[in-house]
Amino acid sequence: MAYDPADLRIPGWLLRLLDTLVKLHIPIGFGWRFGLTRPGILMISALIGIWAAALYSSNNLLYLCGGMLSALVLVSIAQSIALLKSIPPLAATLPDWIEINIPHALYHRVTLAKLPLGIPAFAAAVDVHWPELESRLELRTTAGHNSMQLRGRLMGHQRCSLALSQQFLSTSAPLGLWSIQRRRNDPATLNILPKPVTWHGGAQGSSHLTRRIEGDEYSDLRSYARGDSPSRIHWRKVAPTAGQWRVKQFHQPAQQAGSHHLIVDLRLPDKMQHDAFEQLLGKAWWWLQSQRQTASGLLDLTLGQQHIDASHDEGLYRAICAIAAAQPESTPPLESPRDSVLLTLVESLK
């Protein structure tokens, strides 16, 4: 008999009811939550119907069918719980810092602990989330492997130093009928740094630092020398002979800052907006990166009332944390040697 497939559509009120049930997560204690998916709701409804029919009719075949499906449900839930328990702490896989509004691709292989229930090999996906982070990460494993691939994209929209504490792991593997969620303590620190702002300045203390303009037509050109790349020849300064060509020289690192000590005055005048303060920290972050790559010796950063020796990895991490967590101050920065470079928004010090 012919039928119209439109007659088999699920009514809207039933879809809304299913969506409401899917959003419910029942706490089962010790940081665990249990939720259902749409197929899981249909599965549980069918299982309840089978057991109701078996108890009403005392049919052994219905008892057998209900027992097999119930065992399948319990084993799959146990497998989901064991999978989440086997995932080691993931805080070490996070980067120390990311830059604001720049996506950071994360790819890391995580070795699973020994599964206590002898779970057979199956493919699974685990959602990883810290409440303080807007981004979500995903763990994936394929059948026959005892490791998972952590993939995700981190992005920060505001400069800060995030102290991550509680972590949520959730999965619907292996059957996709229910969602098991685990809450655990996995502390980590993620520093979201400002966008680096390129600049150059003199080596004298309290000097005004001007904006660096690469390839400027007037102050950043030199005469052509043999071996220069043709891409550096200024197109508006092309001459008939090679000796008269003008080339973009780009300031060398040694010319960008003659000092390995930077002072950042964190005072923000009342007339200035907070964006100027963010640009100030962006200059400090760019200076720290460039000097770290070129300097071979002492590297000091005075950030307001903090003096940090960034010559080693531990000091560099402290400087990164300080820049990420910096806030406007009302007091002048600490005193420093005369050959240091000063970054300030206060007009009287420029």
Short mmCIF file of C-alpha atoms in Angstrom, two decimals:
data_model
loop_
_atom_site.label_atom_id
_atom_site.label_comp_id
_atom_site.label_asym_id
_atom_site.label_seq_id
_atom_site.Cartn_x
_atom_site.Cartn_y
_atom_site.Cartn_z
CA MET A 1 0.00 0.00 0.00
CA ALA A 2 1.39 3.35 -1.00
CA TYR A 3 1.97 5.96 1.71
CA ASP A 4 3.15 9.52 1.92
CA PRO A 5 6.54 9.89 3.70
CA ALA A 6 5.33 13.23 5.02
CA ASP A 7 2.92 11.33 7.24
CA LEU A 8 5.90 9.84 9.11
CA ARG A 9 7.30 13.18 10.22
CA ILE A 10 7.79 13.69 13.93
CA PRO A 11 5.47 16.44 15.17
CA GLY A 12 7.00 19.69 16.35
CA TRP A 13 5.90 19.32 19.96
CA LEU A 14 7.68 15.96 20.16
CA LEU A 15 10.89 17.45 18.73
CA ARG A 16 10.77 20.25 21.31
CA LEU A 17 10.24 17.68 24.04
CA LEU A 18 13.23 15.66 22.81
CA ASP A 19 15.40 18.79 22.75
CA THR A 20 14.37 19.59 26.33
CA LEU A 21 15.26 16.09 27.48
CA VAL A 22 18.60 16.23 25.65
CA LYS A 23 19.55 19.40 27.56
CA LEU A 24 18.99 17.66 30.89
CA HIS A 25 22.10 16.20 32.56
CA ILE A 26 21.42 14.19 35.68
CA PRO A 27 24.16 14.33 38.37
CA ILE A 28 25.16 10.84 39.48
CA GLY A 29 27.77 11.92 42.03
CA PHE A 30 31.54 12.45 42.25
CA GLY A 31 31.59 14.93 39.36
CA TRP A 32 29.76 12.70 36.88
CA ARG A 33 26.67 13.61 34.87
CA PHE A 34 24.44 11.48 32.66
CA GLY A 35 22.46 12.76 29.70
CA LEU A 36 20.59 11.32 26.74
CA THR A 37 20.72 11.97 23.02
CA ARG A 38 17.70 11.75 20.71
CA PRO A 39 18.48 8.14 19.73
CA GLY A 40 19.09 7.38 23.39
CA ILE A 41 15.64 8.67 24.35
CA LEU A 42 14.06 6.42 21.73
CA MET A 43 16.22 3.52 22.93
CA ILE A 44 15.20 3.95 26.58
CA SER A 45 11.54 4.32 25.58
CA ALA A 46 11.70 1.11 23.58
CA LEU A 47 13.48 -0.68 26.43
CA ILE A 48 10.81 0.42 28.91
CA GLY A 49 8.13 -0.81 26.51
CA ILE A 50 9.83 -4.20 26.11
CA TRP A 51 10.12 -4.70 29.88
CA ALA A 52 6.52 -3.60 30.40
CA ALA A 53 5.33 -6.11 27.80
CA ALA A 54 7.52 -8.84 29.30
CA LEU A 55 6.20 -8.28 32.81
CA TYR A 56 2.63 -8.14 31.58
CA SER A 57 2.77 -11.23 29.37
CA SER A 58 5.51 -13.24 31.15
CA ASN A 59 6.94 -14.05 27.73
CA ASN A 60 10.42 -15.55 28.07
CA LEU A 61 11.45 -14.19 24.67
CA LEU A 62 10.61 -10.66 25.76
CA TYR A 63 12.54 -11.22 29.00
CA LEU A 64 15.53 -12.36 26.97
CA CYS A 65 15.28 -9.39 24.61
CA GLY A 66 14.95 -6.92 27.49
CA GLY A 67 17.86 -8.50 29.37
CA MET A 68 20.16 -8.36 26.34
CA LEU A 69 19.35 -4.72 25.63
CA SER A 70 19.75 -3.80 29.32
CA ALA A 71 23.15 -5.51 29.42
CA LEU A 72 24.16 -3.64 26.27
CA VAL A 73 23.15 -0.35 27.88
CA LEU A 74 25.06 -1.01 31.11
CA VAL A 75 28.23 -2.20 29.34
CA SER A 76 28.29 0.80 27.02
CA ILE A 77 27.87 3.20 29.96
CA ALA A 78 30.71 1.43 31.77
CA GLN A 79 32.87 1.75 28.66
CA SER A 80 32.18 5.49 28.44
CA ILE A 81 33.10 6.00 32.09
CA ALA A 82 36.27 3.92 31.73
CA LEU A 83 37.26 5.89 28.62
CA LEU A 84 36.98 9.23 30.42
CA LYS A 85 38.89 7.86 33.41
CA SER A 86 41.74 6.72 31.17
CA ILE A 87 42.44 10.22 29.82
CA PRO A 88 45.49 11.74 31.56
CA PRO A 89 45.67 15.42 32.62
CA LEU A 90 45.68 17.71 29.61
CA ALA A 91 46.94 20.96 31.16
CA ALA A 92 50.50 20.29 29.94
CA THR A 93 49.30 20.23 26.32
CA LEU A 94 48.16 23.87 26.42
CA PRO A 95 50.58 26.56 25.20
CA ASP A 96 52.04 29.05 27.66
CA TRP A 97 50.62 31.97 25.70
CA ILE A 98 48.56 32.94 22.70
CA GLU A 99 48.06 36.32 21.06
CA ILE A 100 44.77 38.12 21.07
CA ASN A 101 42.44 37.45 18.11
CA ILE A 102 44.98 35.10 16.51
CA PRO A 103 43.84 31.45 16.35
CA HIS A 104 46.28 28.93 17.76
CA ALA A 105 46.00 25.44 16.29
CA LEU A 106 46.57 22.74 18.89
CA TYR A 107 47.60 19.22 17.90
CA HIS A 108 48.92 16.78 20.46
CA ARG A 109 48.95 13.01 20.87
CA VAL A 110 47.82 11.79 24.28
CA THR A 111 48.61 8.28 25.53
CA LEU A 112 45.72 6.66 27.36
CA ALA A 113 46.09 4.90 30.67
CA LYS A 114 45.31 1.20 30.97
CA LEU A 115 41.59 0.64 30.60
CA PRO A 116 40.36 -1.19 33.72
CA LEU A 117 37.51 -3.12 32.07
CA GLY A 118 39.38 -4.52 29.09
CA ILE A 119 37.40 -2.36 26.71
CA PRO A 120 37.54 -3.56 23.10
CA ALA A 121 38.94 -1.24 20.47
CA PHE A 122 36.46 1.32 19.17
CA ALA A 123 36.53 4.80 17.68
CA ALA A 124 35.58 7.60 20.06
CA ALA A 125 35.42 11.37 20.31
CA VAL A 126 35.73 13.25 23.61
CA ASP A 127 34.86 16.92 24.03
CA VAL A 128 37.27 18.83 26.32
CA HIS A 129 36.23 22.16 27.79
CA TRP A 130 37.39 24.59 30.46
CA PRO A 131 34.61 26.99 31.59
CA GLU A 132 37.04 29.93 31.48
CA LEU A 133 37.86 29.25 27.81
CA GLU A 134 35.51 30.04 24.96
CA SER A 135 37.20 27.45 22.75
CA ARG A 136 36.52 23.72 22.88
CA LEU A 137 39.00 20.95 22.19
CA GLU A 138 38.35 17.47 20.89
CA LEU A 139 40.04 14.14 21.55
CA ARG A 140 39.73 11.47 18.88
CA THR A 141 40.87 7.86 18.85
CA THR A 142 40.64 5.16 16.22
CA ALA A 143 40.05 1.46 16.71
CA GLY A 144 43.08 -0.51 17.84
CA HIS A 145 45.09 2.41 19.27
CA ASN A 146 45.85 3.25 22.88
CA SER A 147 46.35 6.95 22.19
CA MET A 148 44.15 9.88 21.26
CA GLN A 149 44.76 12.96 19.15
CA LEU A 150 43.97 16.25 20.87
CA ARG A 151 42.86 18.80 18.31
CA GLY A 152 41.40 22.22 18.65
CA ARG A 153 41.78 25.90 18.03
CA LEU A 154 42.38 28.35 20.83
CA MET A 155 41.51 32.01 20.50
CA GLY A 156 41.40 34.83 23.01
CA HIS A 157 39.50 38.07 22.52
CA GLN A 158 40.78 39.94 25.57
CA ARG A 159 44.22 40.27 27.11
CA CYS A 160 44.37 38.44 30.42
CA SER A 161 46.03 35.67 32.35
CA LEU A 162 43.52 32.85 32.67
CA ALA A 163 43.78 30.52 35.64
CA LEU A 164 42.07 27.34 34.46
CA SER A 165 40.90 24.99 37.19
CA GLN A 166 37.98 22.65 36.53
CA GLN A 167 37.89 20.69 33.29
CA PHE A 168 34.90 18.97 31.70
CA LEU A 169 35.19 15.82 29.59
CA SER A 170 32.15 14.50 27.76
CA THR A 171 31.58 11.72 25.25
CA SER A 172 28.72 9.81 23.65
CA ALA A 173 30.91 6.85 22.64
CA PRO A 174 30.60 4.00 21.92
CA LEU A 175 26.93 3.85 20.88
CA GLY A 176 25.97 7.52 20.68
CA LEU A 177 22.85 6.94 22.78
CA TRP A 178 23.84 8.98 25.86
CA SER A 179 26.31 11.59 26.94
CA ILE A 180 28.59 10.96 29.91
CA GLN A 181 30.26 14.03 31.40
CA ARG A 182 33.09 14.11 33.93
CA ARG A 183 34.26 17.12 35.93
CA ARG A 184 37.82 17.00 37.27
CA ASN A 185 40.50 19.36 38.52
CA ASP A 186 43.15 20.00 35.87
CA PRO A 187 44.71 23.41 36.70
CA ALA A 188 46.58 25.35 34.05
CA THR A 189 47.50 28.93 33.19
CA LEU A 190 46.95 30.41 29.74
CA ASN A 191 48.27 33.89 29.01
CA ILE A 192 46.50 35.90 26.32
CA LEU A 193 48.93 38.56 25.12
CA PRO A 194 48.22 41.74 23.16
CA LYS A 195 48.89 42.03 19.47
CA PRO A 196 52.57 42.98 19.01
CA VAL A 197 53.09 46.56 17.86
CA THR A 198 56.27 47.20 15.89
CA TRP A 199 58.31 50.27 16.84
CA HIS A 200 61.89 51.52 17.05
CA GLY A 201 63.55 53.99 19.35
CA GLY A 202 66.87 55.32 20.53
CA ALA A 203 69.08 53.89 23.23
CA GLN A 204 68.87 56.88 25.54
CA GLY A 205 66.74 56.71 28.62
CA SER A 206 63.40 58.53 28.57
CA SER A 207 63.54 58.87 24.81
CA HIS A 208 60.38 59.20 22.79
CA LEU A 209 59.74 56.01 20.82
CA THR A 210 58.36 56.68 17.37
CA ARG A 211 56.35 54.33 15.21
CA ARG A 212 58.46 52.15 12.93
CA ILE A 213 57.51 52.39 9.24
CA GLU A 214 59.22 49.76 7.15
CA GLY A 215 60.13 50.78 3.62
CA ASP A 216 59.50 54.48 4.17
CA GLU A 217 60.22 56.52 1.05
CA TYR A 218 62.43 59.06 2.78
CA SER A 219 64.05 57.65 5.92
CA ASP A 220 64.34 53.95 5.17
CA LEU A 221 66.12 53.88 1.80
CA ARG A 222 69.77 53.38 0.93
CA SER A 223 71.83 53.04 -2.23
CA TYR A 224 71.75 49.76 -4.12
CA ALA A 225 74.58 47.32 -3.39
CA ARG A 226 75.57 44.24 -5.34
CA GLY A 227 73.70 41.20 -4.07
CA ASP A 228 70.58 43.03 -2.89
CA SER A 229 67.30 41.30 -3.61
CA PRO A 230 65.35 42.87 -6.51
CA SER A 231 62.23 42.79 -4.33
CA ARG A 232 63.77 45.48 -2.11
CA ILE A 233 64.25 47.99 -4.92
CA HIS A 234 61.83 50.85 -4.40
CA TRP A 235 59.54 51.00 -7.42
CA ARG A 236 59.28 54.81 -7.30
CA LYS A 237 63.04 55.26 -7.07
CA VAL A 238 64.06 53.20 -10.11
CA ALA A 239 66.92 54.87 -12.03
CA PRO A 240 68.39 54.02 -15.46
CA THR A 241 71.61 52.75 -13.90
CA ALA A 242 71.92 50.17 -11.17
CA GLY A 243 74.19 52.36 -9.06
CA GLN A 244 71.43 54.91 -8.56
CA TRP A 245 68.73 52.49 -7.43
CA ARG A 246 67.27 53.05 -3.98
CA VAL A 247 66.69 49.98 -1.81
CA LYS A 248 64.45 49.42 1.21
CA GLN A 249 66.92 48.67 3.94
CA PHE A 250 64.56 47.85 6.84
CA HIS A 251 65.92 48.66 10.27
CA GLN A 252 68.24 45.98 11.56
CA PRO A 253 67.69 44.59 15.07
CA ALA A 254 70.79 46.33 16.33
CA GLN A 255 69.33 49.65 15.19
CA GLN A 256 65.88 49.08 16.61
CA ALA A 257 66.96 49.39 20.21
CA GLY A 258 70.44 49.85 21.50
CA SER A 259 69.59 48.77 25.02
CA HIS A 260 68.69 45.41 26.51
CA HIS A 261 66.66 47.02 29.27
CA LEU A 262 63.11 48.23 28.69
CA ILE A 263 61.07 50.26 31.14
CA VAL A 264 57.29 50.31 30.71
CA ASP A 265 55.42 53.04 32.54
CA LEU A 266 51.97 51.62 33.29
CA ARG A 267 50.38 54.97 34.14
CA LEU A 268 47.38 55.78 31.96
CA PRO A 269 46.44 59.48 31.71
CA ASP A 270 42.79 60.33 32.22
CA LYS A 271 42.43 61.76 28.73
CA MET A 272 43.60 58.56 27.03
CA GLN A 273 41.49 55.54 26.23
CA HIS A 274 42.33 52.01 27.30
CA ASP A 275 43.30 51.11 23.72
CA ALA A 276 46.44 53.22 24.11
CA PHE A 277 47.37 51.14 27.14
CA GLU A 278 46.91 47.94 25.12
CA GLN A 279 49.16 49.32 22.36
CA LEU A 280 51.76 50.17 24.99
CA LEU A 281 51.80 46.56 26.17
CA GLY A 282 51.86 45.41 22.54
CA LYS A 283 55.09 47.37 22.06
CA ALA A 284 56.55 45.77 25.17
CA TRP A 285 55.61 42.31 23.90
CA TRP A 286 57.14 42.99 20.48
CA TRP A 287 60.36 44.27 22.11
CA LEU A 288 60.57 41.18 24.30
CA GLN A 289 60.18 38.87 21.30
CA SER A 290 62.69 40.68 19.10
CA GLN A 291 65.30 41.08 21.82
CA ARG A 292 64.91 37.45 22.86
CA GLN A 293 65.84 36.39 19.33
CA THR A 294 68.82 38.72 18.89
CA ALA A 295 70.22 39.56 22.33
CA SER A 296 73.07 37.46 23.68
CA GLY A 297 73.32 38.42 27.32
CA LEU A 298 71.25 40.28 29.88
CA LEU A 299 67.65 41.07 29.04
CA ASP A 300 65.76 43.08 31.64
CA LEU A 301 62.17 44.27 31.68
CA THR A 302 60.80 46.76 34.16
CA LEU A 303 57.01 46.64 34.01
CA GLY A 304 55.67 49.24 36.37
CA GLN A 305 56.73 48.12 39.85
CA GLN A 306 58.10 44.77 38.67
CA HIS A 307 61.67 44.14 37.58
CA ILE A 308 62.12 40.90 35.64
CA ASP A 309 65.28 39.27 34.34
CA ALA A 310 64.09 37.73 31.06
CA SER A 311 67.46 36.28 30.06
CA HIS A 312 66.40 32.72 30.93
CA ASP A 313 63.26 30.71 30.24
CA GLU A 314 61.82 31.08 33.73
CA GLY A 315 62.25 34.84 33.65
CA LEU A 316 60.76 35.02 30.16
CA TYR A 317 57.67 33.18 31.37
CA ARG A 318 57.37 35.60 34.31
CA ALA A 319 57.58 38.51 31.88
CA ILE A 320 54.87 36.97 29.70
CA CYS A 321 52.60 36.50 32.72
CA ALA A 322 53.26 40.07 33.84
CA ILE A 323 52.38 41.54 30.43
CA ALA A 324 49.21 39.45 30.20
CA ALA A 325 48.02 40.50 33.66
CA ALA A 326 49.20 44.14 33.59
CA GLN A 327 46.77 46.84 34.70
CA PRO A 328 47.11 50.65 34.77
CA GLU A 329 49.01 51.96 37.79
CA SER A 330 49.20 55.32 39.49
CA THR A 331 52.87 55.31 40.51
CA PRO A 332 55.95 55.86 38.31
CA PRO A 333 58.01 52.81 37.30
CA LEU A 334 61.06 51.65 39.21
CA GLU A 335 64.32 53.46 38.60
CA SER A 336 66.72 51.84 36.14
CA PRO A 337 70.03 52.52 34.36
CA ARG A 338 70.33 55.55 32.11
CA ASP A 339 70.92 53.50 28.96
CA SER A 340 67.50 51.86 29.20
CA VAL A 341 64.58 52.50 26.85
CA LEU A 342 61.37 53.96 28.21
CA LEU A 343 57.83 53.30 27.03
CA THR A 344 55.32 55.70 28.54
CA LEU A 345 52.03 57.42 27.84
CA VAL A 346 52.75 60.34 30.16
CA GLU A 347 53.59 63.38 28.04
CA SER A 348 55.98 64.92 30.58
CA LEU A 349 58.35 61.94 30.34
CA LYS A 350 58.54 61.76 26.57
#
